[in-house]
C-alpha positions as CSV (number, residue, x, y, z in Angstrom):
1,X,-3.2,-20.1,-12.8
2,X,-4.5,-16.9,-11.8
3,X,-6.4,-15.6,-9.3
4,X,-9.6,-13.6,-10.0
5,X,-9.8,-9.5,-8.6
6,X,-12.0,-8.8,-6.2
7,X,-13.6,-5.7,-5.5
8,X,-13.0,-3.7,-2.1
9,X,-16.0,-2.8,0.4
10,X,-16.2,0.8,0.3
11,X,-16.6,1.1,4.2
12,X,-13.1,-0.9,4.4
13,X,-11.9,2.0,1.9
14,X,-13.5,4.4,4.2
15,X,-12.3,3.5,7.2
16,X,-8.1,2.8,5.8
17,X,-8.1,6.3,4.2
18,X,-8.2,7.9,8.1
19,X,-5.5,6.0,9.4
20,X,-1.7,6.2,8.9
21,X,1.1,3.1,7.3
22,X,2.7,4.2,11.0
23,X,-0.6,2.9,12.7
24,X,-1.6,-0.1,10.5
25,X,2.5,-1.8,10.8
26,X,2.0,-1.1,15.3
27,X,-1.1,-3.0,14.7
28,X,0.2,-5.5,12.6
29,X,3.2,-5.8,14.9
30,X,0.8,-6.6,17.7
31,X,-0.7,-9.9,15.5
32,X,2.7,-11.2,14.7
33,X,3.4,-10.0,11.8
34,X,7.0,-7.4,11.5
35,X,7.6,-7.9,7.4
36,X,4.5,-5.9,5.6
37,X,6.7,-2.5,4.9
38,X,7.6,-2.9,1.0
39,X,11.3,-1.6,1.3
40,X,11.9,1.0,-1.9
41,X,8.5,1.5,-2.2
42,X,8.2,5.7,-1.9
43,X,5.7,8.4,-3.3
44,X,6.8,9.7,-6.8
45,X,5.5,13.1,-6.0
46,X,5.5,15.2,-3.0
47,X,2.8,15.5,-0.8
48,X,1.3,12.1,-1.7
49,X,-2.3,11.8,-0.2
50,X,-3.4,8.4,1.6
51,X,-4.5,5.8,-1.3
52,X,-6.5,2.4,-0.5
53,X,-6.7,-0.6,-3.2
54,X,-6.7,-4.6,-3.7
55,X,-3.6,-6.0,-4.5
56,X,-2.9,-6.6,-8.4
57,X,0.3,-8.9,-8.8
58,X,3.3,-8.5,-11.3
59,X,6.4,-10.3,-11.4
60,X,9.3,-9.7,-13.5
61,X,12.7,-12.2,-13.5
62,X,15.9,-11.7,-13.9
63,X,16.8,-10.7,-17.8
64,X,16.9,-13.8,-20.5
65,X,18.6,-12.6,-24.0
66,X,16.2,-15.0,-25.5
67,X,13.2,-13.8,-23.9
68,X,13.6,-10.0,-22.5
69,X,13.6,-8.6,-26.0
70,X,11.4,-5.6,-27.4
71,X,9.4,-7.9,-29.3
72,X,8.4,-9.8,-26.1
73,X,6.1,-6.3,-25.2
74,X,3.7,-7.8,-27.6
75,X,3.5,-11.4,-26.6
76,X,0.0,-12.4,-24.9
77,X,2.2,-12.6,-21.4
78,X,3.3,-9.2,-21.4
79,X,2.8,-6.2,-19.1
80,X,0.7,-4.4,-21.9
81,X,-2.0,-7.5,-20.8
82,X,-1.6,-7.5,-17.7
83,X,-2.6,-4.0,-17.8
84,X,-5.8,-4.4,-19.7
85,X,-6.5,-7.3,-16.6
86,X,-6.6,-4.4,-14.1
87,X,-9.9,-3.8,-12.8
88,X,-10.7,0.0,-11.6
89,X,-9.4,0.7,-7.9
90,X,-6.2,-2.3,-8.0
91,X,-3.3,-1.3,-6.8
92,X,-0.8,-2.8,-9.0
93,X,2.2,-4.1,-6.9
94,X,5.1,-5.1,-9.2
95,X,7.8,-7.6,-8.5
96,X,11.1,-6.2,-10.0
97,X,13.2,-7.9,-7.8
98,X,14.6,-4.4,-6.5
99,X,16.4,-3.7,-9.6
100,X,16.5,0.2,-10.0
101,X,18.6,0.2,-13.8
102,X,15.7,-0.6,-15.6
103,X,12.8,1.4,-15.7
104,X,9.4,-1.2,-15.5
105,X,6.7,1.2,-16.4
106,X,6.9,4.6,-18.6
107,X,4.2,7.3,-19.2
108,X,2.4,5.6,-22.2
109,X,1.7,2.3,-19.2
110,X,0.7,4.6,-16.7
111,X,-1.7,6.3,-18.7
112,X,-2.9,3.4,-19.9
113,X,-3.8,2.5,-16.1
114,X,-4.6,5.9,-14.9
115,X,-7.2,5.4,-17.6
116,X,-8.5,2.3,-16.6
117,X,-9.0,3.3,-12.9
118,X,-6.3,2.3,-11.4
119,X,-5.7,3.3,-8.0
120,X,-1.9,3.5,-7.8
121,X,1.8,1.8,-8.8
122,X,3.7,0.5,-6.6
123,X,7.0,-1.3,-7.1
124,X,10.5,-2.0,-5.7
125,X,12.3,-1.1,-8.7
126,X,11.6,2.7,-10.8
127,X,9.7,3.8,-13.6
128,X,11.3,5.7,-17.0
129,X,10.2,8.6,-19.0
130,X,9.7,10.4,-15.4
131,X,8.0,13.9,-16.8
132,X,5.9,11.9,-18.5
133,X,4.6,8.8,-16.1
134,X,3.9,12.6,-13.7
135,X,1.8,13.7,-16.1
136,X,-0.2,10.9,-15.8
137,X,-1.3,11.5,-13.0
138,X,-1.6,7.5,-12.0
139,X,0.0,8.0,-8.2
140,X,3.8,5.9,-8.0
141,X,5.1,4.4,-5.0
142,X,8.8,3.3,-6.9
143,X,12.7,3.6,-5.9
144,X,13.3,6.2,-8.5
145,X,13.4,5.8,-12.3
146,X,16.1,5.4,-14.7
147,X,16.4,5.4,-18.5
148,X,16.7,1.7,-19.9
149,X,13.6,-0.2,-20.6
150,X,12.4,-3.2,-18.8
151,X,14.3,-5.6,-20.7
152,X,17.3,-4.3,-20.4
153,X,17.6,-5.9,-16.5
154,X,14.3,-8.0,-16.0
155,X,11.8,-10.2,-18.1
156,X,7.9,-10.3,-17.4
157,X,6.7,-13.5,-16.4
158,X,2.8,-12.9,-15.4
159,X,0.2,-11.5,-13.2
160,X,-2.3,-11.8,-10.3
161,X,-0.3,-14.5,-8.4
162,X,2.1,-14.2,-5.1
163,X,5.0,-12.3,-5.9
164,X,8.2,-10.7,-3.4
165,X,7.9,-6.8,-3.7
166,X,10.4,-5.0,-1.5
167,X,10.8,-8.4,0.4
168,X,7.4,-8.8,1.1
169,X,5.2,-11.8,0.5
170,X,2.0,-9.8,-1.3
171,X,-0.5,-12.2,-2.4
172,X,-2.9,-11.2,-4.9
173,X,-5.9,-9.3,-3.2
174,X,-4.0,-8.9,0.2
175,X,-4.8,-4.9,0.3
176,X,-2.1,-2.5,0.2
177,X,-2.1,1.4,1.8
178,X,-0.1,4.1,0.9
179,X,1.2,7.2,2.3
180,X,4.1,9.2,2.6
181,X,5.4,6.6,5.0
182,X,5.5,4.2,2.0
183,X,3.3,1.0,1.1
184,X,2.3,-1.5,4.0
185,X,0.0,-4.1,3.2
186,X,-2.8,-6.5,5.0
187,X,-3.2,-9.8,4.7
188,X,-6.3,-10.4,3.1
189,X,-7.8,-13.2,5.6
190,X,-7.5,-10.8,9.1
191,X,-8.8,-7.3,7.0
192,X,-11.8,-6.7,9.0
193,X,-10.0,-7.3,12.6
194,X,-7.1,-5.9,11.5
195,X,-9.5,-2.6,10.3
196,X,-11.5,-2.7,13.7
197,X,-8.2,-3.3,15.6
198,X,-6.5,0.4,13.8
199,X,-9.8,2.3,14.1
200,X,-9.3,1.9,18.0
201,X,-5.5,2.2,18.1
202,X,-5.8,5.7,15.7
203,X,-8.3,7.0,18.5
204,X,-6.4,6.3,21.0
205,X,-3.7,8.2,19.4
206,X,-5.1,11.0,19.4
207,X,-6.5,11.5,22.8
208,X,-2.9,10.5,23.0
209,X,-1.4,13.4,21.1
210,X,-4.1,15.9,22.8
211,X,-2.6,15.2,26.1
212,X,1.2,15.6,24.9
213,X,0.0,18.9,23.5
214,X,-1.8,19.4,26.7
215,X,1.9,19.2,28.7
216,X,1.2,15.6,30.1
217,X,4.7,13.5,30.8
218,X,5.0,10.7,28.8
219,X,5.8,7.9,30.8
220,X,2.1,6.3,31.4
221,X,0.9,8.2,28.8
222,X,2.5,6.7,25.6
223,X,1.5,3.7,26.3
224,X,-1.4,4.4,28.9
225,X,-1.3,3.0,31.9
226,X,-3.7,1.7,34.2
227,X,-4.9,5.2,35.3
228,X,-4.8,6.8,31.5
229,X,-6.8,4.1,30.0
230,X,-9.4,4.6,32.6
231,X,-9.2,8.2,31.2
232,X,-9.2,7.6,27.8
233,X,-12.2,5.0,28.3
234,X,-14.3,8.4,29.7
235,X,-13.0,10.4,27.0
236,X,-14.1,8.1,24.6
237,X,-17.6,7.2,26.4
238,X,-18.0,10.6,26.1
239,X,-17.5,11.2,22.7
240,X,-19.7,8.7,21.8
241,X,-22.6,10.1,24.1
242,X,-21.7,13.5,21.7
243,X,-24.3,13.9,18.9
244,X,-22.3,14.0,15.6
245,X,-19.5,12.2,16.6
């Protein structure tokens, strides 16, 4: 059974788009949870800008003769569905089990999903036909890309339920963010404290970094001690007193 996408509140998209993967896993960290990095996930391109989606599930297993075959692209479970499943502003997060010798996606997919809306790729494995899947323009989070076709290493099994990708549990609509620092995602059921909790924690940060740059010592500064946060909590009173701010 699958489970249904469900759209992101643009506020939520808003408010993830100012504040760094680096940020969101120290917060995360503080709630309990240490696995939400997705190992081998990193940007395609250079200078990769901050992207915000829902989580759209794929999962490949290990290759079957009998089943990872070229005809299987056009069987009803196939990635060429899945694709036409994606609703505009997923993320598509693709289970491939960390197998990097067989490319999951190539440029005709990814335009095929850059078309539809998609927000981004990410996966633990690599995409093929690299000059092309650029061209696109669909934004890849991957390990790298390689010639051979899916098949060749791995066999589609289905969409939109939980999969492993880069030895995280990612759950379909858990919300992923990207950035140069790779892909770390949030749990679905703590989003809004988890989003309230980074807003804070990416403010403080930068009175922070202000201070550093001001020549301030770092012990009791980074983190603030009793007599910092009493600064920081005037600072901040005061910016909010600021009109515009």
């Amino acid at each position: 059974m699958t489970i249904a996408p469900q759209p992101l509140d643009a506020r939520v998209v808003q408010a993830l788009s100012g504040i760094t993967t680096a940020t969101l896993t120290t917060v995360l960290l503080k709630k309990g949870l240490r696995n939400v990095w997705l190992r081998g996930a990193r940007p395609l391109a250079p200078g990769a800008r901050r992207i915000v989606g829902r989580a759209f599930t794929l999962r490949f297993v290990p290759a079957r003769e009998d089943l990872a075959t070229p005809a299987s692209w056009a069987s009803p479970i196939s990635t060429r569905a899945a694709i036409e499943d994606m609703p505009e502003g997923c993320i598509a997060v693709v289970d491939a089990m960390g197998v990097t010798d067989a490319g999951i996606f190539g440029d005709i997919l990814c335009a095929r999903m850059h078309k539809r809306g998609v927000a981004a790729l990410v996966t633990d494995g690599v995409v093929r036909d690299l000059e092309g899947v650029e061209g696109t323009g669909l934004p890849v989070w991957c390990s790298g890309a390689a010639a051979p076709p899916s098949v060749a290493g791995l066999t589609f099994v289905g969409w939109q339920e939980p999969v492993g990708c880069g030895g995280v549990a990612v759950f379909p609509n858990d919300v992923i963010v990207l950035d140069r620092d790779g892909a770390v995602l949030i749990p679905a059921a703590i989003l809004d404290e988890v989003v309230d909790i980074a807003i804070e924690q990416e403010r403080l940060e930068g009175w922070i970094m202000q201070q550093v740059e001001a020549g301030e010592k770092l012990p009791g500064l980074y983190p603030p001690n009793q007599e910092n946060q009493a600064r920081y909590q005037a600072w901040r009173a005061k910016q909010g007193a600021m009109p515009n701010q």
